[in-house]
Coordinates of C-alpha atoms in Angstrom, one line a residue:
M10 CA -0.4 25.8 24.2
I11 CA -0.2 25.1 27.9
F12 CA -3.7 23.6 27.8
R13 CA -2.6 21.3 25.0
V14 CA 0.5 20.2 26.9
L15 CA -1.5 19.4 30.0
F16 CA -4.3 17.7 27.9
F17 CA -1.7 15.6 26.2
V18 CA -0.1 14.5 29.5
F19 CA -3.1 13.9 31.6
V20 CA -5.8 12.9 29.0
Y21 CA -4.3 11.9 25.7
I22 CA -1.6 9.6 26.9
P23 CA -3.9 7.7 29.3
V24 CA -6.5 7.4 26.5
L25 CA -3.7 5.9 24.2
I26 CA -2.7 3.4 26.9
V27 CA -6.2 2.1 27.0
V28 CA -7.3 2.4 23.4
I29 CA -4.3 0.8 21.6
P30 CA -4.4 -2.6 23.3
A31 CA -8.2 -2.7 23.4
Q32 CA -8.5 -1.9 19.7
A33 CA -5.8 -4.5 18.8
L34 CA -7.9 -7.1 20.7
I35 CA -11.1 -6.0 19.0
N36 CA -9.5 -6.3 15.6
A37 CA -7.8 -9.6 16.4
F38 CA -11.2 -11.2 17.3
R39 CA -12.9 -9.4 14.4
L40 CA -15.6 -8.0 16.7
P41 CA -18.4 -6.0 15.0
F42 CA -17.9 -2.8 17.1
W43 CA -14.4 -2.2 15.9
N44 CA -15.4 1.4 14.9
V45 CA -16.4 2.6 18.4
L46 CA -12.9 3.3 19.9
P47 CA -11.5 5.0 16.7
R48 CA -14.4 7.4 16.7
F49 CA -13.9 8.2 20.4
F50 CA -10.1 8.5 19.8
H51 CA -10.7 11.0 17.0
R52 CA -13.1 13.1 19.2
V53 CA -10.4 13.3 21.9
G54 CA -8.0 14.3 19.1
C55 CA -10.2 17.1 18.0
I56 CA -10.1 18.6 21.5
F57 CA -6.3 18.2 21.6
L58 CA -5.8 19.8 18.2
G59 CA -8.3 22.6 18.7
L60 CA -10.8 21.4 16.0
R61 CA -14.4 22.4 16.4
V62 CA -16.4 20.2 13.9
T63 CA -19.7 21.1 12.4
V64 CA -21.6 18.5 10.4
I65 CA -24.0 19.2 7.5
G66 CA -26.0 16.3 6.1
Q67 CA -25.3 12.8 7.3
P68 CA -23.3 9.8 6.2
A69 CA -25.1 6.9 4.6
T70 CA -25.4 4.0 7.0
G71 CA -26.2 0.4 6.8
R72 CA -25.1 0.0 3.2
A73 CA -21.8 -0.4 1.4
T74 CA -20.7 3.2 0.8
L75 CA -17.7 4.7 -1.0
L76 CA -17.2 8.3 0.3
V77 CA -15.1 10.5 -2.0
S78 CA -13.7 13.7 -0.5
N79 CA -11.3 16.6 -1.0
H80 CA -8.2 16.7 1.1
I81 CA -6.5 19.7 2.8
S82 CA -4.5 18.5 5.9
W83 CA -3.8 15.4 7.9
T84 CA -6.2 16.8 10.4
D85 CA -9.0 16.0 7.9
I86 CA -8.8 12.4 9.2
I87 CA -9.3 13.4 12.8
A88 CA -12.2 15.7 12.0
I89 CA -14.0 13.2 9.7
G90 CA -13.2 10.2 11.9
S91 CA -14.9 12.0 14.9
V92 CA -18.3 12.2 13.1
A93 CA -18.4 9.2 10.8
D94 CA -17.5 5.5 11.0
V95 CA -15.2 5.1 8.0
T96 CA -12.1 3.3 6.9
F97 CA -9.6 5.5 5.1
V98 CA -7.5 4.9 2.0
A99 CA -4.0 6.3 2.4
K100 CA -0.7 6.3 0.6
R101 CA 1.7 3.5 1.4
E102 CA 4.2 5.8 3.0
V103 CA 1.7 6.6 5.8
G104 CA 1.9 3.0 7.0
E105 CA 5.6 3.4 7.5
W106 CA 5.5 6.5 9.7
F107 CA 6.4 6.0 13.3
F108 CA 3.2 5.6 15.5
V109 CA 0.9 7.0 12.8
G110 CA 1.2 3.8 10.8
M111 CA 0.3 1.7 13.8
M112 CA -2.7 3.9 14.6
A113 CA -3.8 3.8 11.0
R114 CA -3.7 0.0 10.9
L115 CA -5.8 -0.2 14.1
Q116 CA -8.5 1.7 12.2
K117 CA -8.2 -0.8 9.3
T118 CA -6.8 1.8 6.9
I119 CA -6.2 0.5 3.4
F120 CA -2.9 1.5 1.9
V121 CA -2.2 2.1 -1.8
D122 CA 1.2 2.3 -3.5
R123 CA 0.8 5.1 -6.0
T124 CA 4.1 4.4 -7.7
R125 CA 2.7 1.0 -8.9
R126 CA -0.3 0.8 -11.2
S127 CA -0.7 -2.9 -10.4
D128 CA -1.3 -2.0 -6.7
A129 CA -4.6 -0.4 -7.5
G130 CA -6.2 -3.8 -8.1
R131 CA -5.1 -5.1 -4.7
T132 CA -6.3 -1.9 -3.0
A133 CA -9.6 -2.0 -4.8
T134 CA -10.1 -5.6 -3.7
E135 CA -9.5 -4.7 -0.1
M136 CA -12.0 -1.8 -0.4
G137 CA -14.6 -4.0 -2.0
A138 CA -14.2 -6.7 0.7
H139 CA -14.6 -4.1 3.5
M140 CA -17.6 -2.5 1.9
A141 CA -19.3 -5.8 1.2
G142 CA -19.8 -6.0 5.0
G143 CA -22.0 -2.9 4.8
N144 CA -19.1 -0.6 5.8
A145 CA -18.0 2.8 4.5
V146 CA -14.6 3.5 2.9
L147 CA -13.3 7.0 2.3
L148 CA -11.2 7.9 -0.6
F149 CA -9.4 11.3 -0.9
A150 CA -10.1 11.3 -4.6
E151 CA -7.7 14.2 -5.6
G152 CA -4.8 11.9 -4.8
Q153 CA -3.0 14.7 -2.9
S154 CA -3.8 17.5 -0.4
D155 CA -4.5 21.0 -1.5
I156 CA -4.6 24.4 0.3
G157 CA -8.4 24.3 0.5
T158 CA -9.5 27.1 -1.9
H159 CA -10.5 24.8 -4.7
V160 CA -10.9 21.1 -5.6
L161 CA -8.4 19.3 -7.8
P162 CA -9.6 16.9 -10.4
F163 CA -10.7 13.6 -8.9
R164 CA -9.0 10.4 -10.1
S165 CA -11.4 8.0 -11.5
A166 CA -9.1 4.9 -11.8
L167 CA -9.4 3.8 -8.2
V168 CA -13.1 4.6 -8.1
G169 CA -13.6 2.4 -11.1
A170 CA -11.5 -0.4 -9.7
A171 CA -13.3 -0.3 -6.4
Q172 CA -16.6 -0.2 -8.3
H173 CA -16.0 -3.6 -9.8
A174 CA -14.3 -5.0 -6.7
M175 CA -17.4 -4.2 -4.7
I176 CA -19.6 -6.2 -7.0
D177 CA -17.1 -9.1 -7.1
A178 CA -17.1 -9.1 -3.3
G179 CA -20.8 -9.4 -3.2
A180 CA -21.7 -5.8 -2.3
R181 CA -24.7 -5.3 -4.7
D182 CA -26.4 -2.4 -3.0
V183 CA -23.6 0.2 -3.2
L184 CA -23.6 4.0 -2.8
I185 CA -21.1 6.6 -3.7
Q186 CA -21.4 9.7 -1.5
P187 CA -19.5 13.1 -1.9
L188 CA -18.0 14.6 1.2
T189 CA -16.5 18.1 1.6
I190 CA -14.2 19.3 4.4
A191 CA -13.7 23.0 4.8
Y192 CA -11.7 25.0 7.4
V193 CA -13.9 28.1 7.8
R194 CA -12.7 30.0 10.9
L195 CA -9.5 30.5 12.9
Q196 CA -10.2 31.6 16.5
G197 CA -13.7 32.6 15.4
L198 CA -12.6 34.7 12.4
P199 CA -13.1 33.8 8.7
V200 CA -10.2 32.0 7.1
G201 CA -8.4 34.0 4.5
R202 CA -6.2 32.7 1.7
T203 CA -3.0 33.5 3.7
D204 CA -4.4 31.8 6.8
R205 CA -4.8 28.5 4.9
S206 CA -1.1 27.9 4.9
L207 CA -1.4 27.5 8.7
I208 CA -3.7 24.5 8.1
A209 CA -3.0 22.9 4.8
W210 CA -0.1 20.4 4.4
I211 CA 1.6 21.9 1.4
K212 CA 4.7 20.6 -0.3
S213 CA 6.9 23.4 0.8
K214 CA 6.5 22.4 4.4
S215 CA 8.0 19.5 6.3
V216 CA 5.8 17.2 8.4
R217 CA 7.4 18.6 11.5
Q218 CA 6.8 22.2 10.6
N219 CA 3.1 21.5 9.7
I220 CA 2.5 19.6 13.0
R221 CA 4.2 22.5 14.9
E222 CA 1.9 25.0 13.3
I223 CA -1.2 23.0 13.9
L224 CA -0.4 22.4 17.6
G225 CA 0.7 26.0 18.2
G226 CA -2.1 27.5 16.2
P227 CA -5.5 28.8 17.2
V228 CA -8.8 27.0 17.4
K229 CA -10.1 25.9 14.0
D230 CA -13.7 25.6 13.0
V231 CA -14.1 22.7 10.5
T232 CA -17.2 21.9 8.5
V233 CA -17.8 18.3 7.3
A234 CA -20.5 18.3 4.7
F235 CA -22.1 15.0 3.4
G236 CA -23.6 15.3 0.0
V237 CA -26.5 13.2 -1.5
P238 CA -25.5 9.6 -2.0
R239 CA -26.1 8.0 -5.4
P240 CA -26.4 4.3 -6.3
L241 CA -23.2 2.9 -7.9
S242 CA -23.7 -0.1 -10.2
E243 CA -21.2 -2.2 -12.1
T244 CA -22.4 -0.7 -15.4
D245 CA -22.0 3.0 -14.5
N246 CA -19.4 5.0 -16.4
R247 CA -16.6 5.5 -13.8
K248 CA -15.5 8.8 -15.2
R249 CA -19.0 10.2 -15.3
V250 CA -19.7 9.0 -11.7
T251 CA -16.4 10.4 -10.4
K252 CA -17.0 13.8 -12.2
A253 CA -20.4 14.1 -10.7
A254 CA -19.1 13.5 -7.2
E255 CA -16.2 16.0 -7.9
D256 CA -18.7 18.7 -9.0
D257 CA -20.8 18.2 -5.8
V258 CA -17.7 18.4 -3.6
R259 CA -16.5 21.6 -5.4
A260 CA -19.9 23.3 -5.1
M261 CA -20.0 22.5 -1.4
L262 CA -16.5 23.8 -0.8
V263 CA -17.1 27.1 -2.7
S264 CA -20.3 27.7 -0.7
L265 CA -18.6 26.9 2.7
N266 CA -15.6 29.0 1.9
R267 CA -17.8 32.0 1.0
G268 CA -19.9 31.5 4.2
K269 CA -23.0 30.7 2.2
S270 CA -25.7 28.1 2.7
L271 CA -25.2 24.8 0.8
P272 CA -27.5 24.0 -2.1
A273 CA -30.8 22.4 -1.1
K274 CA -29.9 19.0 -2.7
V275 CA -26.8 18.9 -0.4
A276 CA -27.9 20.1 3.0

């Protein structure tokens, strides 16, 4: 804990002082290297939070890509953001949180209001426009976080809406890629079911309690596994496409949680 306090004071705060205004200028002038500073910031965040990230596979690059992932904790964003250049889709409330909302906007996070069905169209249009420039957008397709032992059913509605929005925006060569995040070790020891409550953001915990447990907890080994990307066309059945990605994410999570090698088609 002493290390994290010193790191926060002498490294993290100076990085914030430099990164925030620099990223704001990069976004204002719409410079093409907008993703460089967020990735650096997330890597510094991994050190601060005690996240050791291992990558399996690789993210698709150079093409419009919709990444669909499971979701365990707010630290997922730090871990994934440290190894991939992505824009996240987050619930509207995140944009209203102190400091977090500002940082999310600097990374061009797309916000969705889950209480309004009509908002899905606006969100999908933003996703499509961003991907039309050859960028990647990550969707936590379960719609909520889970403790990390299994994968909840993926929601196909936003995938389908984004599917058509991408085409409308001119992104013809589109990929959908499954991504799995798994917390596999705490302080070098395999993570058990009871240990997962120290990582996951579950409903019974307040934001403050979860942050306190993460900051005061041991080093966490995190695996970010990129599955095989598939072409996504306007005519593909959204439910079938979403279910295939869900099955891939679930298979990877089960293997990682059991300490097994991933299937050959994934690794």
